[in-house]
Structure formats: C-alpha cells, structure tokens
CSV table of C-alpha atoms and ligand atoms in Angstrom, one decimal:
chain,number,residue,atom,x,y,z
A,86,UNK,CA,-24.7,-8.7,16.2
A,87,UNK,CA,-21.6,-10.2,17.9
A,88,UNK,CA,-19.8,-8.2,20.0
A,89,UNK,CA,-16.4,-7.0,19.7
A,90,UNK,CA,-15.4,-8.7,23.3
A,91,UNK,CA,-16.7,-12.1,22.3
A,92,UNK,CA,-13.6,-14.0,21.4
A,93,UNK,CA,-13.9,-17.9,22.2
A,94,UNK,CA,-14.4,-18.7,19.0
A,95,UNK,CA,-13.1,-22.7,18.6
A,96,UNK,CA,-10.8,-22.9,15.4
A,97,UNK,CA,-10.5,-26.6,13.5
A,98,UNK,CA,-7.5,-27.4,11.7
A,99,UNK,CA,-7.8,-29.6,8.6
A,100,UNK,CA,-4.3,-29.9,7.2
A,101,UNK,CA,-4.1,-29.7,3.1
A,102,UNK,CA,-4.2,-33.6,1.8
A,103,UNK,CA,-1.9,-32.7,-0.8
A,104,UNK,CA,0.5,-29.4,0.0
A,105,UNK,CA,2.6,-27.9,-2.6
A,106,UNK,CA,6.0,-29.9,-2.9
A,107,UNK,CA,8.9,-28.5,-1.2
A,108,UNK,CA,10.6,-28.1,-4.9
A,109,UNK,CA,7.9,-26.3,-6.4
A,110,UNK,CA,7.4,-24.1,-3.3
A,111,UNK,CA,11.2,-22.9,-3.5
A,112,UNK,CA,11.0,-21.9,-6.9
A,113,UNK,CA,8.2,-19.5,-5.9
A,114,UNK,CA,9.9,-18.2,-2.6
A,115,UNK,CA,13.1,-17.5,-4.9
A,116,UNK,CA,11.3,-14.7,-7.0
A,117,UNK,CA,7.6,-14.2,-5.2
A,118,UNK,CA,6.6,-10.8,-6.8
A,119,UNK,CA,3.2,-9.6,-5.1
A,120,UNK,CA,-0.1,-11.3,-4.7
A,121,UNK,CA,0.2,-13.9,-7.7
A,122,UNK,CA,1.0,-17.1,-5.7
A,123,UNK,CA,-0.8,-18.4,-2.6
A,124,UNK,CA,0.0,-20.6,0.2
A,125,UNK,CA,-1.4,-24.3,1.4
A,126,UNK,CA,-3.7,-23.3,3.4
A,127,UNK,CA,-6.6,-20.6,4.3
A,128,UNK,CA,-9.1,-19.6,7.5
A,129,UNK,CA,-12.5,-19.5,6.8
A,130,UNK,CA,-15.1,-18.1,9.7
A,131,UNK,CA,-19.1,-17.7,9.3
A,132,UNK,CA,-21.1,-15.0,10.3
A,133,UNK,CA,-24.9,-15.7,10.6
A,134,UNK,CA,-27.7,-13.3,12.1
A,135,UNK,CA,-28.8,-14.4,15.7
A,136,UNK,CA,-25.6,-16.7,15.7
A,137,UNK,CA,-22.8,-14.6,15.6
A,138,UNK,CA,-19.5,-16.1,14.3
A,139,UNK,CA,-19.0,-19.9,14.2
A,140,UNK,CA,-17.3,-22.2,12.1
A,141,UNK,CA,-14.3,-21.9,12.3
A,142,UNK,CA,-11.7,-23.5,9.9
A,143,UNK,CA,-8.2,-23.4,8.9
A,144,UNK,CA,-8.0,-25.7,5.9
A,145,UNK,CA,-6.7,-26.2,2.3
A,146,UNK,CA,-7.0,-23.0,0.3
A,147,UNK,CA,-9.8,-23.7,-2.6
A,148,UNK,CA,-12.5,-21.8,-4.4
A,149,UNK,CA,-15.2,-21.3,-2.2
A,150,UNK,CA,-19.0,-21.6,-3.4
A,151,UNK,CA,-21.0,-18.6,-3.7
A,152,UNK,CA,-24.7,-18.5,-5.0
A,153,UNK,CA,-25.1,-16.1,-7.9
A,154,UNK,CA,-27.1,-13.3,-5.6
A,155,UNK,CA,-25.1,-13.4,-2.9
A,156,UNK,CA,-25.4,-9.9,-2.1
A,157,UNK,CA,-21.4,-9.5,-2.2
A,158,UNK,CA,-21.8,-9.7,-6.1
A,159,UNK,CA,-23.8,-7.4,-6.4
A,160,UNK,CA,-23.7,-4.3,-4.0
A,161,UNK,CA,-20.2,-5.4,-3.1
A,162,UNK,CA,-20.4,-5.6,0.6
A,163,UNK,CA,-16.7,-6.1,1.2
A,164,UNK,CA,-13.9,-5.3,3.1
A,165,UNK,CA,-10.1,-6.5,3.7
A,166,UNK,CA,-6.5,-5.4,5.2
A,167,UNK,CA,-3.2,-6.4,4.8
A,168,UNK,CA,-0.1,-7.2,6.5
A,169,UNK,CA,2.7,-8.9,6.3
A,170,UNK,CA,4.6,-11.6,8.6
A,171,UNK,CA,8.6,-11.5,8.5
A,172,UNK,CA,11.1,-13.7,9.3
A,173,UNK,CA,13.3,-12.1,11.7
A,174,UNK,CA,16.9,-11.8,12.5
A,175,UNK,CA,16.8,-14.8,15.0
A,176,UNK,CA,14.8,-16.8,13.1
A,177,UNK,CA,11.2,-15.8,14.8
A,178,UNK,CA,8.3,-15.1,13.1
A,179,UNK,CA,6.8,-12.0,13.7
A,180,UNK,CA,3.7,-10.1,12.7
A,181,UNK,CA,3.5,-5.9,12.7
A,182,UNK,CA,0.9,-4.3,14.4
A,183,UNK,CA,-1.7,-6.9,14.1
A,184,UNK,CA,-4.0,-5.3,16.7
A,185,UNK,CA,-3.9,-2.2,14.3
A,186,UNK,CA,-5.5,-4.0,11.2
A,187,UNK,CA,-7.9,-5.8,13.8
A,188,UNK,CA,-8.9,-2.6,14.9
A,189,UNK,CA,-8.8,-1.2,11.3
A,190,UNK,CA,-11.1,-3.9,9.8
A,191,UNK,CA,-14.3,-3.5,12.9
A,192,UNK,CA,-14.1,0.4,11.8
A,193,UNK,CA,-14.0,-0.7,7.4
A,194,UNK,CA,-17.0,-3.3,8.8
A,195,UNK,CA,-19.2,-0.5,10.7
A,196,UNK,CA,-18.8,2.0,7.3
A,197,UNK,CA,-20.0,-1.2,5.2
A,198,UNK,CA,-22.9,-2.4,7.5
A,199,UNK,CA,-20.8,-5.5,7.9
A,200,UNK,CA,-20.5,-7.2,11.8
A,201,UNK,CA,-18.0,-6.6,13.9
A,202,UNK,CA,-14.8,-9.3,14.5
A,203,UNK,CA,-13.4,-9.8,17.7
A,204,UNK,CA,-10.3,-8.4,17.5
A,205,UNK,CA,-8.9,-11.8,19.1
A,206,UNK,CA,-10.4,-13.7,16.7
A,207,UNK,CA,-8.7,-11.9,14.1
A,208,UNK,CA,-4.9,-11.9,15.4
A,209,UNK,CA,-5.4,-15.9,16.1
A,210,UNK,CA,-6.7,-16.8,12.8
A,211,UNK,CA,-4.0,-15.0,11.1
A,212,UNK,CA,-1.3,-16.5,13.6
A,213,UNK,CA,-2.7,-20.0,13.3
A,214,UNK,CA,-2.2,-19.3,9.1
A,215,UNK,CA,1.3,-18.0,9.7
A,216,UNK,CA,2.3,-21.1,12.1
A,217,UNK,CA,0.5,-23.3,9.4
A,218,UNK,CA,2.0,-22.1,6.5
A,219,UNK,CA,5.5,-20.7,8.4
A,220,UNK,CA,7.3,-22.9,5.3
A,221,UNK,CA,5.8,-20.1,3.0
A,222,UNK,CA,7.7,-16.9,4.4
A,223,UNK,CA,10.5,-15.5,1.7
A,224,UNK,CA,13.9,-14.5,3.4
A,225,UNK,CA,16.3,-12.2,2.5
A,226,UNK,CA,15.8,-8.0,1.9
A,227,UNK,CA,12.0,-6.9,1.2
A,228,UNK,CA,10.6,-10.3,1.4
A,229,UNK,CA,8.0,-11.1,3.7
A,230,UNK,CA,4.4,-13.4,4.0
A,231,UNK,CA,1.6,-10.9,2.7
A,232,UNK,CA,-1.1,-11.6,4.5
A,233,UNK,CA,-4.9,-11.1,3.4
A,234,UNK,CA,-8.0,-11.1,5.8
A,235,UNK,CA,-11.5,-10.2,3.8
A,236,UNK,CA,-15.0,-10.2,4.6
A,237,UNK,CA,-18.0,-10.7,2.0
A,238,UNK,CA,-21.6,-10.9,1.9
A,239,UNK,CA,-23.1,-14.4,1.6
A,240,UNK,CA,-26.5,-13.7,2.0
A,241,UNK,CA,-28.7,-14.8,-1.2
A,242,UNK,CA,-31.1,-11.7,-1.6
A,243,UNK,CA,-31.1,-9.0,-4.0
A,244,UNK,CA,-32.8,-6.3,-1.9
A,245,UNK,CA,-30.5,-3.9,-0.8
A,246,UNK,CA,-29.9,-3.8,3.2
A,247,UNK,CA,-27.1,-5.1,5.1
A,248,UNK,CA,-26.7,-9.2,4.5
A,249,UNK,CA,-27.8,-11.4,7.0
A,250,UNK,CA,-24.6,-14.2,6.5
A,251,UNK,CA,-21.5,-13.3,5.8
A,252,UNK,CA,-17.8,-14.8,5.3
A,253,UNK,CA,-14.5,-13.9,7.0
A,254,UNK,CA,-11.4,-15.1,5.3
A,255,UNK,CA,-7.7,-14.8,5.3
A,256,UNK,CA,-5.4,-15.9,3.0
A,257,UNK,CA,-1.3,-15.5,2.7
A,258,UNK,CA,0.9,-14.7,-0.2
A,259,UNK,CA,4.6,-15.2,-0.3
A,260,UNK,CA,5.6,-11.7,-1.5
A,261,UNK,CA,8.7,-9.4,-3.0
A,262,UNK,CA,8.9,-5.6,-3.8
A,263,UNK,CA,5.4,-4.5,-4.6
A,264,UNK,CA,6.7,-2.4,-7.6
A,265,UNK,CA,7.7,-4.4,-11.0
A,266,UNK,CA,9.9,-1.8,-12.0
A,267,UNK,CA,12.9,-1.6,-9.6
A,268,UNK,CA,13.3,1.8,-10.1
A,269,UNK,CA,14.9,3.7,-7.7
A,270,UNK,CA,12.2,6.2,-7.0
A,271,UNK,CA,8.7,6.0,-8.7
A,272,UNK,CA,6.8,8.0,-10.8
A,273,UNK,CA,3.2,9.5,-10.4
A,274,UNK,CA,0.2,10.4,-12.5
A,275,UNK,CA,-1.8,12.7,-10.8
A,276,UNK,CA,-5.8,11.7,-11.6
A,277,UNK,CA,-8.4,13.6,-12.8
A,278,UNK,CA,-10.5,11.5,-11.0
A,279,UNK,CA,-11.8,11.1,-7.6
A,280,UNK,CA,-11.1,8.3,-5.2
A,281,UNK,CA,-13.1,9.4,-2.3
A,282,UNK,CA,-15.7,12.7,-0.9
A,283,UNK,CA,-16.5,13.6,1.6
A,284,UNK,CA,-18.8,11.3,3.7
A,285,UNK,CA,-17.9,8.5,1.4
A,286,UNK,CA,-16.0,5.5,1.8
A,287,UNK,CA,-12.5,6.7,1.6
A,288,UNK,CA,-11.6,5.8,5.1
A,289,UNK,CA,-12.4,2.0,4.8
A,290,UNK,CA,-10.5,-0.3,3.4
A,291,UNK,CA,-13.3,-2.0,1.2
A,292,UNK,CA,-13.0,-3.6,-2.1
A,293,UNK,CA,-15.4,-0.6,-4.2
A,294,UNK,CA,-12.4,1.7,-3.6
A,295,UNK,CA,-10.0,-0.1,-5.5
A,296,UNK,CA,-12.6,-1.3,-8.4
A,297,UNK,CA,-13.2,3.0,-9.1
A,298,UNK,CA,-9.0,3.4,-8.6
A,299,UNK,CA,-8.2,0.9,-11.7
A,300,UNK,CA,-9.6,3.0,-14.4
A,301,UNK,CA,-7.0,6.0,-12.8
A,302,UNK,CA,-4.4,3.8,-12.2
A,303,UNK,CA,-4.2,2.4,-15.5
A,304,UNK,CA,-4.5,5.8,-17.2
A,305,UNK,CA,-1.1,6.1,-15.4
A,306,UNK,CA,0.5,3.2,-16.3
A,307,UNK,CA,-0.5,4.0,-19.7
A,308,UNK,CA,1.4,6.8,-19.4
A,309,UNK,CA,4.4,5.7,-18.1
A,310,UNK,CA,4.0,6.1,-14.5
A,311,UNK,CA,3.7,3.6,-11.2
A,312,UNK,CA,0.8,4.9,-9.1
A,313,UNK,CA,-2.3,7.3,-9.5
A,314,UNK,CA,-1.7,10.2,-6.8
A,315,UNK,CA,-5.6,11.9,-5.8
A,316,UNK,CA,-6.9,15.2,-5.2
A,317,UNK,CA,-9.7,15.9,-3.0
A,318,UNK,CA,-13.2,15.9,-4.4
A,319,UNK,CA,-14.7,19.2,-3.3
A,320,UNK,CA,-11.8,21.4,-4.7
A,321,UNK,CA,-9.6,19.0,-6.5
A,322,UNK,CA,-6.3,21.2,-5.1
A,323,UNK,CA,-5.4,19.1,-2.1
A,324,UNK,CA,-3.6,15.8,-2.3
A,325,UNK,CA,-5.0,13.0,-0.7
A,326,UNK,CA,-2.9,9.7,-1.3
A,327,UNK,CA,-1.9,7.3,-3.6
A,328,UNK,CA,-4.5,4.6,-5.2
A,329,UNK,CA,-2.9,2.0,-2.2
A,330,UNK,CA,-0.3,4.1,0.0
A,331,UNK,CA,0.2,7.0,2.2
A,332,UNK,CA,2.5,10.3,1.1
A,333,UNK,CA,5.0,12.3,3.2
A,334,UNK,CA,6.7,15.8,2.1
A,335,UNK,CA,9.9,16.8,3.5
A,336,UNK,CA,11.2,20.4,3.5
A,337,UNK,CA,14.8,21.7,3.8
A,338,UNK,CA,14.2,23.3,7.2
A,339,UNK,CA,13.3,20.2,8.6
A,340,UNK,CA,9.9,20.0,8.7
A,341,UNK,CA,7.6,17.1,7.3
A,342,UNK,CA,4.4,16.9,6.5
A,343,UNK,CA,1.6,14.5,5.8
A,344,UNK,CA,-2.0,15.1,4.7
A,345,UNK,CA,-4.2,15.1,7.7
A,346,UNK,CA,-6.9,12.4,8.1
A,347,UNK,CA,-10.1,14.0,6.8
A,348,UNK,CA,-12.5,11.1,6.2
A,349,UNK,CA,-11.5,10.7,2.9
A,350,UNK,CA,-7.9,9.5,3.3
A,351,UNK,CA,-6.9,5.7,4.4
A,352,UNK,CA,-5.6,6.0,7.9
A,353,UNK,CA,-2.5,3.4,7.0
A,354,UNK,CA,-0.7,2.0,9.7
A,355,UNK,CA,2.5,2.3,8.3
A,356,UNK,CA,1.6,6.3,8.2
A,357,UNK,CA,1.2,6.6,11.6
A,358,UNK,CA,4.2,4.2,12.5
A,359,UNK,CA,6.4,6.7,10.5
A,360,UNK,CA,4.9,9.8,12.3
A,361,UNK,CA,6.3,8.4,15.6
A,362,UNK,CA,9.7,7.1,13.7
A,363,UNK,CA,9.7,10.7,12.5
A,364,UNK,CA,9.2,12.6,15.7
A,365,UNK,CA,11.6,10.5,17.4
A,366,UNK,CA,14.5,11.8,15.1
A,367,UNK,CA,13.4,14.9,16.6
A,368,UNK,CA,11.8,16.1,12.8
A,369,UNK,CA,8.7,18.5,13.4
A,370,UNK,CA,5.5,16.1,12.1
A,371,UNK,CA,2.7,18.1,11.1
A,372,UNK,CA,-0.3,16.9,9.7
A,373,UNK,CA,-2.6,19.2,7.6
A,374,UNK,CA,-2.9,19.9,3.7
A,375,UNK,CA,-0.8,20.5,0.7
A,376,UNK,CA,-2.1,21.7,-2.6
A,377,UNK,CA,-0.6,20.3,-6.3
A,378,UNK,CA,0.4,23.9,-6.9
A,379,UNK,CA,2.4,24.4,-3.9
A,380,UNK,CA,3.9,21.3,-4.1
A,381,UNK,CA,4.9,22.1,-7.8
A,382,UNK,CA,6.6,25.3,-6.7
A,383,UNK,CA,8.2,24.1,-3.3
A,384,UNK,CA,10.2,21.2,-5.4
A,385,UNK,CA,11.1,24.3,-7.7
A,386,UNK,CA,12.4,26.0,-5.4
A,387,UNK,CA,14.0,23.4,-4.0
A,388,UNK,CA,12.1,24.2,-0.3
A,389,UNK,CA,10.7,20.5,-0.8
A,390,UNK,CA,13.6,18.3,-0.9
A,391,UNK,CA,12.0,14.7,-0.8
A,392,UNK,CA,9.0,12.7,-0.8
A,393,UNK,CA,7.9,9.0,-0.2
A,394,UNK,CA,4.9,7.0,-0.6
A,395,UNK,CA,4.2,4.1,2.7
A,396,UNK,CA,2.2,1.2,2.8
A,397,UNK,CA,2.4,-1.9,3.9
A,398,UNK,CA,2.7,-3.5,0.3
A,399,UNK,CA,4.6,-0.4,-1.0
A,400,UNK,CA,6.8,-0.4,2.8
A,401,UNK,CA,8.7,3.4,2.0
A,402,UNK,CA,9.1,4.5,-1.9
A,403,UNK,CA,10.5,7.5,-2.6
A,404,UNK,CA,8.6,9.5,-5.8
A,405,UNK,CA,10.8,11.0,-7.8
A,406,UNK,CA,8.4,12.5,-10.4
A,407,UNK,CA,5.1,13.8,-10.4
A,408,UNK,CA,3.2,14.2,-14.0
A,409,UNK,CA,-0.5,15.2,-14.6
A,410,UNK,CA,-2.8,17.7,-16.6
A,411,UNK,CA,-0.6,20.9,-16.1
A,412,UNK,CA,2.9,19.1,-17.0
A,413,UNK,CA,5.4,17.3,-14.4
A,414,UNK,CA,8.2,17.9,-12.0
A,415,UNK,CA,11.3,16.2,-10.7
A,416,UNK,CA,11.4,16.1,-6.5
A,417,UNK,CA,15.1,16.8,-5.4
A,418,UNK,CA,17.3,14.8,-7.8
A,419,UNK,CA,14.4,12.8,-8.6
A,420,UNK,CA,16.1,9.8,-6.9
A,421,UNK,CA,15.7,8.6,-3.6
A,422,UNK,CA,16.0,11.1,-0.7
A,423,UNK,CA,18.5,11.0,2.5
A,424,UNK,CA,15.4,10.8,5.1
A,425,UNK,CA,13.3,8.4,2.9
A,426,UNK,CA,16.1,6.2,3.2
A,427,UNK,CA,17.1,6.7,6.5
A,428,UNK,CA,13.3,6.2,7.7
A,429,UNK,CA,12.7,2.9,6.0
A,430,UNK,CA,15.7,1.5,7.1
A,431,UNK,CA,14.5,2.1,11.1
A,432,UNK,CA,11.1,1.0,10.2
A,433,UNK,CA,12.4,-2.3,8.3
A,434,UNK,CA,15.3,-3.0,11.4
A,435,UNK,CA,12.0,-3.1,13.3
A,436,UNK,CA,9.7,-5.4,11.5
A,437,UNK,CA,13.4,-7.8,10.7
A,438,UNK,CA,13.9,-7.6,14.9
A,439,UNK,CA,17.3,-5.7,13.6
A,440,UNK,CA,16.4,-3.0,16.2
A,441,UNK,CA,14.0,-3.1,19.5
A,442,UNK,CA,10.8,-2.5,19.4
A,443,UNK,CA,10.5,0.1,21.7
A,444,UNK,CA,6.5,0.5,21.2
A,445,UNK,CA,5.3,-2.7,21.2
A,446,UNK,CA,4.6,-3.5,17.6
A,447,UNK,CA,6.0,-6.7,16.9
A,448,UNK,CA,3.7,-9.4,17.9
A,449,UNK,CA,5.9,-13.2,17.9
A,450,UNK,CA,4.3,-16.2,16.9
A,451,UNK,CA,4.9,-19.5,17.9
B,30,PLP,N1,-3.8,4.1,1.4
B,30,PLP,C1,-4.5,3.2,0.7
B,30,PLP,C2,-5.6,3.6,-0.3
B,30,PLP,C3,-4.1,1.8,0.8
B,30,PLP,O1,-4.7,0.9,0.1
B,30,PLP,C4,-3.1,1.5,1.7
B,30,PLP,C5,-2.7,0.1,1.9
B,30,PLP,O2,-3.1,-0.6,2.8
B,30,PLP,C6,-2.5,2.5,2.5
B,30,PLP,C7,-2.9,3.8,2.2
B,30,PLP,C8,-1.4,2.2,3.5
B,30,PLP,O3,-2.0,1.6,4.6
B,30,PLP,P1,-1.1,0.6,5.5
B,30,PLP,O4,0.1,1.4,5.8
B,30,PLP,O5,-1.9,0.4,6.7
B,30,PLP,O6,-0.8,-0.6,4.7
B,31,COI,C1,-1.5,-2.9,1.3
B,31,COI,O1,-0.5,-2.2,1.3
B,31,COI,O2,-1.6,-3.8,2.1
B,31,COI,C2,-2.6,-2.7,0.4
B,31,COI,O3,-3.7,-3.3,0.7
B,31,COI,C3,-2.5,-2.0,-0.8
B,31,COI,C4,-2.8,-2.7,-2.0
B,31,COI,C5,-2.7,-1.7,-3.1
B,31,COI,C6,-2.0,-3.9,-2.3
C-alpha cells in the first residue's frame, strides 16, 4: 500500500477541447442550486496494488468506463468528502480546511479497506480543479464551488476482499443554498430507522450510508419535512445527527451542547469549527448526549431556546420543528435563533475572508 507521506505524484493537464460557452455557463452560476450542474473539467488518479498511485489527470469531465464487476458495484467499496471553494472579499479563491477533509478521507479509506491518499495529493488535485475551473465559482451570499473528491473500487472480481485497483476522483459543482425551500428554519422527521451501530460505518463518509438514509429521508419529505434526524441504534433515545449534517442545542443559561462523537456520528468539520467559534464567544461547549424526550420537554419549557443543523452543504440551519412517532414540537419561535445567526455569520465572514482567520483555516489558491 502507498504510504500517506508519499506525495510526488506528477499531475497532467489536458484542457477540455470544447468548454461550456461563457453564456451558457452564466445562466447556471445565476441560479446554481446544489449538485445538478458540473464544471469543465475533473481529476482522475489510479490506484493499483504493488504500484501505488499513478496516473494522474486533470482533464475534461466525462463518463468514465467501468466493467460490470468492478467490485464498487457490487459491495460498494466507496468513499467521498465535500467542500466548497469561495470567492473571497478581495477577489482570492480560497478553500476551508482542506487538510481536514484530506485527513477525513485516509480515516473513511482505512474503515472501507480502501488505500490511503497522501494528504498532498489530495489538496493539489483539488486546487489544480479550482484554478482550472476558477470561471465556475458563483458569487454573491451562500454561493460557493462545491467540491467532490471520491474513491471506488475498479477491480473486476466478485469475491469479496478489499480491491486490488481502485479510482480517485474529484469533481466540482457550482452550488447555492443546499435547501429548495428557503424557509427560514427547517423542519425535521425524526426516523424510525437507523443510520449507524455501533462498530459500523457511521464515522466514514462512504457512499452505503447515504444509500440506507434515502428510504428515511424520503419518509420525511413525504411528510412535509427537510431532513431525517437519527436516534442511536442500541436504545433509539439519543440523537445522533441529521441524514448529511451535524446538530447543536442551545439553552437559556448559556450553555450548548452537541452530541459527542461515539463512532456512530460523522465527525463534520464544520462541527468542530463551530465548537471553537463557540468557545471563543466565551459559551460553555459541551459534548455528550441528549435524548428525544428531553429535548421535547427542554423546548417546552423553553430551557432549550435554539437549535441548528452544520455541514458543509447545509453551512448553519436553524430547525424550527421537530415531528416524529410521538407528535412534534416548535424550538423557540420556531424561526431562526439569535446565536444560530450570530455563529454563521462569524463562520461565513471567515470562509468570505470578511474576518481573519485567526486558526489557519483558509488555504489560498493561486
Ligand atoms: N453528518 C453527515 C452524515 C454528513 O454527511 C455531513 C456532511 O458532510 C456532516 C455531518 C457535516 O460534515 P462537514 O461539516 O464536514 O461537512
Ligand atoms: C456535505 O455537506 O458536504 C455533504 O456531503 C452532505 C451531503 C448530504 C450533500
């Protein structure tokens, strides 16, 4: 296997024959949405056993041949992260906490039997994409170039054991507010089902984890709502996350609190970003759990005051309602909360280069 330090990897560049006209590409900047339009170009690195990575190719995006038992197909040896690159205040492009979603990936790729990346490899391939494609980045307020690296098992064999060839790709998407609805604060369906137990995969970002969300998360669009909230397996009291983003709870004495990272729980990079934001406004950050009953009674009460959802797609929501088996409940005013607000402001000011980056999280290109 390659090892994580091993980083000269060569890149080619093999500029798209026949890019997207300029017209046709500002009609889709003016209104991007999320994840249905794609830019000019994609990277494209092999993996083969007793080779390590090689191959590397930034070229025009196109379908990319598979054979029918390529061992991705069927036992879905996959894995991905997502990120976004903004256009900042001065006209820079930036990227937001790369080395996080590098880091991220290797530890989705170990839980999935997958090779490691070197985390060098990763940041350049996605920079070179972003320099390549910099005529793809939306401006103006929540817009920003969603970027997608994956990995997938090539191999042609229909044993199951880890592949012996695999594919690591990235792949950009000019993208808007991740939420069709505009509402103010977002509604949730809390799922009888279970994302992830205990030992599982829950921790890694790989593809299975979405494929068992979609049956929950349509039950709750069915029913009106945005997202699917989970409970945990074992006791199905404590809430995990949402089917793609992180929850917060804030109380009226000050305190916040987000569930701890079990195993089960994606550790999103936007979660821990808002722990530090948090602590910094001098809020006491606690990680641990929270039960669907107590959380029912604490926004009675009125001793929980707000809640937000984070992700990188999702940035900061507020949820305003929570629905599920036993009836719903309205959090605060069931709009969006004063801290909610305030958070995803300092977060955004960061990733726009509004306000300094005081941790080092913004990585410039070009
Ligand atoms: N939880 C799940 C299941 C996700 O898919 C995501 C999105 O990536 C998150 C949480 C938030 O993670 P991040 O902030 O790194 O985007
Ligand atoms: C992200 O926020 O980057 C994700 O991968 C979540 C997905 C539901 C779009």
């Amino acid at each position: 296997m390659a090892s994580i330090a091993e980083a000269d990897i060569a890149f080619t560049t093999v500029p798209h024959p026949a890019p997207v006209s300029d017209e046709v590409r500002a009609q889709v900047l003016a209104n991007p949405g999320f994840g249905t339009s794609f830019t000019d170009h994609m990277v494209t690195i092999e993996w083969t056993e007793g080779k390590g990575w090689h191959d590397a190719v930034i070229g025009p995006r196109q379908p990319i041949a598979l054979d029918p038992a390529a061992s991705v197909l069927h036992y879905a040896q996959e894995i991905f992260e997502g990120l976004k690159a903004y256009k900042q205040a001065d006209g820079a492009i930036a990227l937001f906490r790369p080395e996080a979603n590098a880091a991220r990936f290797n530890r989705s790729a170990e839980r999935l039997a997958m090779p490691a990346l070197p985390e060098a490899t990763f940041i350049e391939a996605i920079e070179k994409l972003v320099a390549l494609d910099k005529a793809w980045i939306p401006e103006g307020e929540g817009a920003s170039l969603y970027l997608r690296p994956f990995m997938i098992a090539t191999e042609a064999f229909l044993g199951v054991r880890p592949a012996k060839n695999y594919k690591f790709i990235v792949i950009a998407s000019p993208a808007g507010n991740y939420f069709k609805s505009g509402a103010p604060a977002v509604s949730i369906w809390v799922s009888e089902y279970t994302r992830a137990a205990p030992g599982g995969t829950g921790a890694a970002k790989c593809g299975g984890n979405y494929a068992a969300s979609l049956v929950p998360q349509g039950e709750a669009i069915a029913r009106g709502h945005d997202q699917v909230v989970f409970l945990d397996a074992a006791e199905h009291k404590w809430i995990e996350e949402l089917g793609g983003m992180n929850l917060f709870y804030v109380f009226d004495d000050g305190r916040v609190l987000t569930p701890a990272l079990t195993g089960t729980i994606l550790p999103g990079i936007t979660r821990d970003s808002l722990i530090t934001l948090l602590r910094e406004e001098g809020l006491t950050l606690e990680e641990g759990r929270y039960s669907l009953d107590q959380w029912r009674d604490d926004a009675a009460s009125g001793k929980l005051v707000e809640t937000f959802a984070c992700g990188t797609a999702a940035v900061v929501t507020p949820v305003g309602k929570v629905a599920g088996q036993q009836g719903e409940f309205t959090i605060g005013s069931g709009g969006p909360g004063q801290l909610t607000g305030k958070i995803k402001n300092r977060l955004v000011a960061i990733q726009r280069g509004e306000a300094p980056d005081t941790h080092g999280w913004i990585r410039k290109i070009g």
